[in-house]
Amino acid sequence: MKDAINVKWTGDMAFEAVVDEHRIVMDAKPEVGGKNSGPRPKPLLMVSLAGCTGMDVISILRKMKVEVTGFYMRVIAELTEDHPKRYTAIKLIYEFSGINLPADKLQRAVELSQEKYCGVSATLKDSCEISYEIKINEI
Amino acid sequence: MKDAINVKWTGDMAFEAVVDEHRIVMDAKPEVGGKNSGPRPKPLLMVSLAGCTGMDVISILRKMKVEVTGFYMRVIAELTEDHPKRYTAIKLIYEFSGINLPADKLQRAVELSQEKYCGVSATLKDSCEISYEIKINEI
């Protein structure tokens, strides 16, 4: 199986990608010659990770008949100080809101994503330590 | 050094991230319960890689006083067939357009990014083989 995308330089430090017919702009900060017309590229790696595991978790919870009213993720990555400035560890905080939420099922849904389904976690975890924490807000 | 982002579930299979004050929507295909209101999360990893190395290359070429009139990247990733569907190899095709382009400098700019500066390549390359090719279009 193959997956492919095209990315075009649009001048100065800006680039535009088209993925699934959606346009994604990336740009640098003005301090380094950009115009901040889009996000920096490196944090998109964290966005990719969160989206991939988040969709897994939502699908699994649906199959488990667990209803959440809110679901937030915070992704915190540690970076090296020297070039290449790479991620060395990523922590995912999964925060669920709802009424009488079953902690064991939420834990299981996250575990299934992290251990079995999430392709981005699986791509990253040989080179970057991935850890997670689950928070539950009863409303 | 740390880098952090927040991602919010917005219903069905859709998620919204905010990075450098820019909103990024991700969504699944209708076949799996999504509304295609944004791209799939996994290819964003390729976007992140292309943007990171692309900005390096543009910066390095500027320092080398090399002017390109066009710069495109194609990113082709190989995926496993089974869960977790992860990337195992990524090929980057850097395609430059311009007049009398110096092939050695273009090669050196890409090498410097791949070997020294690109933090996304450095994060991925322990777990995923990264290769590249350079194409030059004289206009």
mmCIF file of C-alpha atoms in Angstrom:
data_model
loop_
_atom_site.group_PDB
_atom_site.id
_atom_site.type_symbol
_atom_site.label_atom_id
_atom_site.label_comp_id
_atom_site.label_asym_id
_atom_site.label_seq_id
_atom_site.Cartn_x
_atom_site.Cartn_y
_atom_site.Cartn_z
ATOM 1 C CA MET A 1 0.000 0.000 0.000
ATOM 2 C CA LYS A 2 1.174 3.503 -0.817
ATOM 3 C CA ASP A 3 0.160 6.965 0.263
ATOM 4 C CA ALA A 4 1.319 10.109 -1.569
ATOM 5 C CA ILE A 5 0.961 13.867 -1.317
ATOM 6 C CA ASN A 6 2.203 16.908 -3.222
ATOM 7 C CA VAL A 7 3.609 20.035 -1.629
ATOM 8 C CA LYS A 8 4.305 23.291 -3.429
ATOM 9 C CA TRP A 9 6.531 26.184 -2.412
ATOM 10 C CA THR A 10 4.463 29.388 -2.693
ATOM 11 C CA GLY A 11 7.211 31.955 -2.095
ATOM 12 C CA ASP A 12 9.323 33.156 0.849
ATOM 13 C CA MET A 13 9.039 30.386 3.455
ATOM 14 C CA ALA A 14 5.474 29.280 2.661
ATOM 15 C CA PHE A 15 4.403 25.864 1.409
ATOM 16 C CA GLU A 16 1.032 24.464 0.464
ATOM 17 C CA ALA A 17 0.022 20.820 0.600
ATOM 18 C CA VAL A 18 -3.172 19.259 -0.652
ATOM 19 C CA VAL A 19 -4.376 16.233 1.306
ATOM 20 C CA ASP A 20 -7.702 14.542 0.616
ATOM 21 C CA GLU A 21 -8.639 17.668 -1.374
ATOM 22 C CA HIS A 22 -7.993 19.931 1.625
ATOM 23 C CA ARG A 23 -5.377 22.649 1.410
ATOM 24 C CA ILE A 24 -2.829 22.952 4.211
ATOM 25 C CA VAL A 25 -0.585 25.998 4.367
ATOM 26 C CA MET A 26 2.677 25.999 6.342
ATOM 27 C CA ASP A 27 4.831 29.027 6.966
ATOM 28 C CA ALA A 28 7.699 30.248 9.141
ATOM 29 C CA LYS A 29 7.749 33.032 11.707
ATOM 30 C CA PRO A 30 8.554 36.568 10.489
ATOM 31 C CA GLU A 31 11.873 36.398 12.441
ATOM 32 C CA VAL A 32 13.133 33.781 10.001
ATOM 33 C CA GLY A 33 11.682 35.237 6.812
ATOM 34 C CA GLY A 34 8.143 33.852 6.962
ATOM 35 C CA LYS A 35 4.782 35.582 7.138
ATOM 36 C CA ASN A 36 3.054 33.238 9.588
ATOM 37 C CA SER A 37 0.417 32.454 6.953
ATOM 38 C CA GLY A 38 0.161 28.928 8.369
ATOM 39 C CA PRO A 39 1.531 26.790 11.192
ATOM 40 C CA ARG A 40 5.145 25.643 11.500
ATOM 41 C CA PRO A 41 5.614 22.152 10.003
ATOM 42 C CA LYS A 42 7.108 20.322 12.985
ATOM 43 C CA PRO A 43 4.067 20.576 15.320
ATOM 44 C CA LEU A 44 1.960 19.078 12.497
ATOM 45 C CA LEU A 45 3.597 15.817 13.468
ATOM 46 C CA MET A 46 1.909 16.112 16.883
ATOM 47 C CA VAL A 47 -1.388 17.039 15.181
ATOM 48 C CA SER A 48 -1.108 13.940 12.981
ATOM 49 C CA LEU A 49 -0.483 11.771 16.046
ATOM 50 C CA ALA A 50 -3.382 13.248 18.039
ATOM 51 C CA GLY A 51 -5.833 13.004 15.143
ATOM 52 C CA CYS A 52 -4.885 9.409 14.396
ATOM 53 C CA THR A 53 -5.210 8.138 17.962
ATOM 54 C CA GLY A 54 -8.212 10.402 18.653
ATOM 55 C CA MET A 55 -10.208 8.911 15.752
ATOM 56 C CA ASP A 56 -9.338 5.401 16.960
ATOM 57 C CA VAL A 57 -10.517 6.181 20.474
ATOM 58 C CA ILE A 58 -13.795 7.727 19.301
ATOM 59 C CA SER A 59 -14.491 4.697 17.053
ATOM 60 C CA ILE A 60 -13.693 2.202 19.796
ATOM 61 C CA LEU A 61 -15.813 4.046 22.384
ATOM 62 C CA ARG A 62 -18.714 4.043 19.933
ATOM 63 C CA LYS A 63 -18.402 0.262 19.551
ATOM 64 C CA MET A 64 -18.282 -0.026 23.364
ATOM 65 C CA LYS A 65 -21.473 2.134 23.589
ATOM 66 C CA VAL A 66 -19.623 4.649 25.734
ATOM 67 C CA GLU A 67 -20.870 8.197 25.223
ATOM 68 C CA VAL A 68 -18.552 11.065 25.972
ATOM 69 C CA THR A 69 -19.718 14.663 25.820
ATOM 70 C CA GLY A 70 -16.234 16.119 25.446
ATOM 71 C CA PHE A 71 -12.835 14.816 24.406
ATOM 72 C CA TYR A 72 -9.666 16.896 24.398
ATOM 73 C CA MET A 73 -6.070 15.921 23.834
ATOM 74 C CA ARG A 74 -2.953 17.733 24.862
ATOM 75 C CA VAL A 75 0.277 16.671 23.198
ATOM 76 C CA ILE A 76 3.560 17.636 24.823
ATOM 77 C CA ALA A 77 6.800 16.841 23.020
ATOM 78 C CA GLU A 78 10.385 17.097 24.166
ATOM 79 C CA LEU A 79 12.845 18.473 21.623
ATOM 80 C CA THR A 80 16.610 18.291 21.416
ATOM 81 C CA GLU A 81 18.411 21.638 21.851
ATOM 82 C CA ASP A 82 20.807 21.112 18.934
ATOM 83 C CA HIS A 83 20.271 20.541 15.213
ATOM 84 C CA PRO A 84 18.488 18.541 13.991
ATOM 85 C CA LYS A 85 15.891 19.718 16.518
ATOM 86 C CA ARG A 86 13.965 16.485 16.772
ATOM 87 C CA TYR A 87 11.308 15.103 19.059
ATOM 88 C CA THR A 88 12.646 12.579 21.558
ATOM 89 C CA ALA A 89 9.558 11.952 23.702
ATOM 90 C CA ILE A 90 5.869 12.684 23.297
ATOM 91 C CA LYS A 91 3.255 12.631 26.021
ATOM 92 C CA LEU A 92 -0.435 12.402 25.133
ATOM 93 C CA ILE A 93 -3.019 13.528 27.650
ATOM 94 C CA TYR A 94 -6.494 12.201 26.815
ATOM 95 C CA GLU A 95 -9.186 14.133 28.670
ATOM 96 C CA PHE A 96 -12.753 12.865 28.566
ATOM 97 C CA SER A 97 -15.893 14.587 29.847
ATOM 98 C CA GLY A 98 -19.243 12.909 30.428
ATOM 99 C CA ILE A 99 -21.665 11.422 32.938
ATOM 100 C CA ASN A 100 -20.786 8.213 34.829
ATOM 101 C CA LEU A 101 -17.900 7.481 32.493
ATOM 102 C CA PRO A 102 -16.470 3.939 32.825
ATOM 103 C CA ALA A 103 -12.743 4.465 33.539
ATOM 104 C CA ASP A 104 -11.854 0.888 32.560
ATOM 105 C CA LYS A 105 -13.401 1.249 29.096
ATOM 106 C CA LEU A 106 -11.754 4.609 28.470
ATOM 107 C CA GLN A 107 -8.423 3.069 29.492
ATOM 108 C CA ARG A 108 -9.028 0.082 27.221
ATOM 109 C CA ALA A 109 -9.959 2.282 24.239
ATOM 110 C CA VAL A 110 -6.742 4.291 24.604
ATOM 111 C CA GLU A 111 -4.658 1.115 25.071
ATOM 112 C CA LEU A 112 -6.181 -0.469 21.951
ATOM 113 C CA SER A 113 -5.303 2.620 19.933
ATOM 114 C CA GLN A 114 -1.767 2.848 21.298
ATOM 115 C CA GLU A 115 -1.009 -0.868 21.054
ATOM 116 C CA LYS A 116 -2.984 -2.031 18.052
ATOM 117 C CA TYR A 117 -4.484 0.584 15.752
ATOM 118 C CA CYS A 118 -2.739 3.939 15.684
ATOM 119 C CA GLY A 119 -0.445 3.937 12.653
ATOM 120 C CA VAL A 120 1.161 7.261 13.544
ATOM 121 C CA SER A 121 2.057 6.087 17.077
ATOM 122 C CA ALA A 122 3.439 2.886 15.548
ATOM 123 C CA THR A 123 5.513 4.895 13.049
ATOM 124 C CA LEU A 124 6.916 7.172 15.753
ATOM 125 C CA LYS A 125 7.463 4.884 18.686
ATOM 126 C CA ASP A 126 10.711 3.287 17.558
ATOM 127 C CA SER A 127 12.368 6.684 17.519
ATOM 128 C CA CYS A 128 10.427 8.615 20.113
ATOM 129 C CA GLU A 129 9.143 7.497 23.504
ATOM 130 C CA ILE A 130 5.344 7.814 23.577
ATOM 131 C CA SER A 131 3.559 7.918 26.920
ATOM 132 C CA TYR A 132 0.013 8.759 27.861
ATOM 133 C CA GLU A 133 -2.255 9.767 30.689
ATOM 134 C CA ILE A 134 -6.041 9.702 30.943
ATOM 135 C CA LYS A 135 -8.100 12.339 32.733
ATOM 136 C CA ILE A 136 -11.815 12.058 33.382
ATOM 137 C CA ASN A 137 -14.074 15.019 34.111
ATOM 138 C CA GLU A 138 -17.442 14.012 35.472
ATOM 139 C CA ILE A 139 -19.951 16.665 34.539
ATOM 140 C CA MET B 1 12.829 22.364 25.147
ATOM 141 C CA LYS B 2 9.148 21.519 24.884
ATOM 142 C CA ASP B 3 6.498 21.920 22.237
ATOM 143 C CA ALA B 4 2.782 21.479 22.969
ATOM 144 C CA ILE B 5 -0.523 21.591 21.149
ATOM 145 C CA ASN B 6 -4.196 21.105 22.002
ATOM 146 C CA VAL B 7 -6.642 19.080 19.960
ATOM 147 C CA LYS B 8 -10.398 19.042 20.446
ATOM 148 C CA TRP B 9 -12.961 16.516 19.295
ATOM 149 C CA THR B 10 -15.755 18.424 17.499
ATOM 150 C CA GLY B 11 -18.239 15.583 16.993
ATOM 151 C CA ASP B 12 -18.512 12.453 14.837
ATOM 152 C CA MET B 13 -14.947 11.777 13.643
ATOM 153 C CA ALA B 14 -13.784 15.390 13.413
ATOM 154 C CA PHE B 15 -10.976 16.978 15.410
ATOM 155 C CA GLU B 16 -9.619 20.484 15.502
ATOM 156 C CA ALA B 17 -6.079 21.470 16.440
ATOM 157 C CA VAL B 18 -4.707 24.953 16.927
ATOM 158 C CA VAL B 19 -1.032 25.378 16.015
ATOM 159 C CA ASP B 20 0.687 28.771 16.038
ATOM 160 C CA GLU B 21 -2.803 30.313 16.110
ATOM 161 C CA HIS B 22 -3.844 28.469 12.952
ATOM 162 C CA ARG B 23 -6.764 26.055 13.032
ATOM 163 C CA ILE B 24 -6.318 22.604 11.509
ATOM 164 C CA VAL B 25 -9.339 20.392 11.009
ATOM 165 C CA MET B 26 -9.026 16.621 10.567
ATOM 166 C CA ASP B 27 -11.864 14.301 9.653
ATOM 167 C CA ALA B 28 -12.539 10.777 8.428
ATOM 168 C CA LYS B 29 -14.149 9.635 5.195
ATOM 169 C CA PRO B 30 -17.959 9.249 5.133
ATOM 170 C CA GLU B 31 -17.474 5.450 4.786
ATOM 171 C CA VAL B 32 -16.162 5.336 8.350
ATOM 172 C CA GLY B 33 -18.489 7.876 9.920
ATOM 173 C CA GLY B 34 -16.731 11.096 8.996
ATOM 174 C CA LYS B 35 -17.809 14.088 6.928
ATOM 175 C CA ASN B 36 -14.501 14.772 5.132
ATOM 176 C CA SER B 37 -14.446 18.252 6.674
ATOM 177 C CA GLY B 38 -10.649 18.043 6.778
ATOM 178 C CA PRO B 39 -7.803 15.738 5.772
ATOM 179 C CA ARG B 40 -7.079 12.342 7.305
ATOM 180 C CA PRO B 41 -4.508 12.599 10.119
ATOM 181 C CA LYS B 42 -1.902 10.110 8.885
ATOM 182 C CA PRO B 43 -0.872 11.966 5.692
ATOM 183 C CA LEU B 44 -0.278 15.061 7.861
ATOM 184 C CA LEU B 45 2.882 13.282 8.950
ATOM 185 C CA MET B 46 4.094 13.482 5.317
ATOM 186 C CA VAL B 47 3.024 17.149 5.171
ATOM 187 C CA SER B 48 5.005 17.859 8.328
ATOM 188 C CA LEU B 49 8.073 16.148 6.850
ATOM 189 C CA ALA B 50 7.835 17.973 3.505
ATOM 190 C CA GLY B 51 7.291 21.381 5.125
ATOM 191 C CA CYS B 52 10.200 20.903 7.516
ATOM 192 C CA THR B 53 12.743 19.843 4.895
ATOM 193 C CA GLY B 54 11.300 22.259 2.304
ATOM 194 C CA MET B 55 11.841 25.281 4.583
ATOM 195 C CA ASP B 56 15.419 24.121 5.283
ATOM 196 C CA VAL B 57 16.153 23.789 1.572
ATOM 197 C CA ILE B 58 14.723 27.223 0.719
ATOM 198 C CA SER B 59 16.754 28.844 3.545
ATOM 199 C CA ILE B 60 19.968 27.089 2.518
ATOM 200 C CA LEU B 61 19.512 27.967 -1.168
ATOM 201 C CA ARG B 62 18.990 31.607 -0.199
ATOM 202 C CA LYS B 63 22.276 31.581 1.736
ATOM 203 C CA MET B 64 23.951 29.987 -1.316
ATOM 204 C CA LYS B 65 22.458 32.751 -3.552
ATOM 205 C CA VAL B 66 20.702 30.124 -5.647
ATOM 206 C CA GLU B 67 17.406 31.361 -7.089
ATOM 207 C CA VAL B 68 14.748 28.845 -7.973
ATOM 208 C CA THR B 69 11.532 29.876 -9.687
ATOM 209 C CA GLY B 70 9.612 26.777 -8.646
ATOM 210 C CA PHE B 71 9.990 24.109 -5.992
ATOM 211 C CA TYR B 72 7.662 21.128 -5.625
ATOM 212 C CA MET B 73 7.902 18.075 -3.433
ATOM 213 C CA ARG B 74 6.211 14.753 -3.836
ATOM 214 C CA VAL B 75 6.147 12.474 -0.802
ATOM 215 C CA ILE B 76 5.439 8.782 -1.318
ATOM 216 C CA ALA B 77 5.083 6.549 1.709
ATOM 217 C CA GLU B 78 4.807 2.801 1.987
ATOM 218 C CA LEU B 79 2.279 1.509 4.494
ATOM 219 C CA THR B 80 1.880 -1.868 6.140
ATOM 220 C CA GLU B 81 -1.249 -3.812 5.146
ATOM 221 C CA ASP B 82 -2.163 -4.843 8.699
ATOM 222 C CA HIS B 83 -2.967 -2.855 11.824
ATOM 223 C CA PRO B 84 -1.355 -0.687 12.969
ATOM 224 C CA LYS B 85 -1.154 0.670 9.415
ATOM 225 C CA ARG B 86 2.159 2.440 9.771
ATOM 226 C CA TYR B 87 4.619 4.032 7.406
ATOM 227 C CA THR B 88 7.697 1.891 6.798
ATOM 228 C CA ALA B 89 9.472 3.891 4.090
ATOM 229 C CA ILE B 90 9.119 7.421 2.766
ATOM 230 C CA LYS B 91 10.532 8.757 -0.470
ATOM 231 C CA LEU B 92 10.874 12.501 -1.014
ATOM 232 C CA ILE B 93 11.128 13.851 -4.542
ATOM 233 C CA TYR B 94 12.466 17.408 -4.614
ATOM 234 C CA GLU B 95 11.729 19.098 -7.931
ATOM 235 C CA PHE B 96 13.323 22.453 -8.695
ATOM 236 C CA SER B 97 12.614 24.788 -11.615
ATOM 237 C CA GLY B 98 14.803 27.682 -12.721
ATOM 238 C CA ILE B 99 17.421 28.967 -15.137
ATOM 239 C CA ASN B 100 20.958 27.512 -15.118
ATOM 240 C CA LEU B 101 20.388 25.803 -11.789
ATOM 241 C CA PRO B 102 23.580 24.467 -10.148
ATOM 242 C CA ALA B 103 22.901 20.751 -9.570
ATOM 243 C CA ASP B 104 25.703 20.426 -7.000
ATOM 244 C CA LYS B 105 24.288 23.193 -4.807
ATOM 245 C CA LEU B 106 20.745 21.822 -5.001
ATOM 246 C CA GLN B 107 22.106 18.418 -3.994
ATOM 247 C CA ARG B 108 24.096 19.963 -1.131
ATOM 248 C CA ALA B 109 21.067 21.920 0.148
ATOM 249 C CA VAL B 110 18.947 18.756 0.256
ATOM 250 C CA GLU B 111 21.771 16.767 1.893
ATOM 251 C CA LEU B 112 22.268 19.432 4.569
ATOM 252 C CA SER B 113 18.557 19.329 5.371
ATOM 253 C CA GLN B 114 18.410 15.538 5.459
ATOM 254 C CA GLU B 115 21.624 15.049 7.414
ATOM 255 C CA LYS B 116 21.840 18.074 9.660
ATOM 256 C CA TYR B 117 18.772 20.280 9.993
ATOM 257 C CA CYS B 118 15.435 18.607 9.390
ATOM 258 C CA GLY B 119 14.010 17.681 12.782
ATOM 259 C CA VAL B 120 11.077 15.754 11.327
ATOM 260 C CA SER B 121 13.353 13.569 9.166
ATOM 261 C CA ALA B 122 15.560 13.014 12.227
ATOM 262 C CA THR B 123 12.513 12.025 14.316
ATOM 263 C CA LEU B 124 11.247 9.609 11.669
ATOM 264 C CA LYS B 125 14.361 8.008 10.311
ATOM 265 C CA ASP B 126 14.998 5.533 13.117
ATOM 266 C CA SER B 127 11.649 3.916 12.402
ATOM 267 C CA CYS B 128 11.086 4.617 8.749
ATOM 268 C CA GLU B 129 13.554 4.501 5.860
ATOM 269 C CA ILE B 130 13.770 7.949 4.253
ATOM 270 C CA SER B 131 15.164 8.271 0.744
ATOM 271 C CA TYR B 132 15.188 11.134 -1.712
ATOM 272 C CA GLU B 133 15.606 12.072 -5.320
ATOM 273 C CA ILE B 134 16.250 15.444 -6.934
ATOM 274 C CA LYS B 135 14.760 16.550 -10.247
ATOM 275 C CA ILE B 136 15.734 19.714 -12.069
ATOM 276 C CA ASN B 137 13.563 21.415 -14.683
ATOM 277 C CA GLU B 138 15.439 24.013 -16.710
ATOM 278 C CA ILE B 139 12.954 26.602 -17.907
#
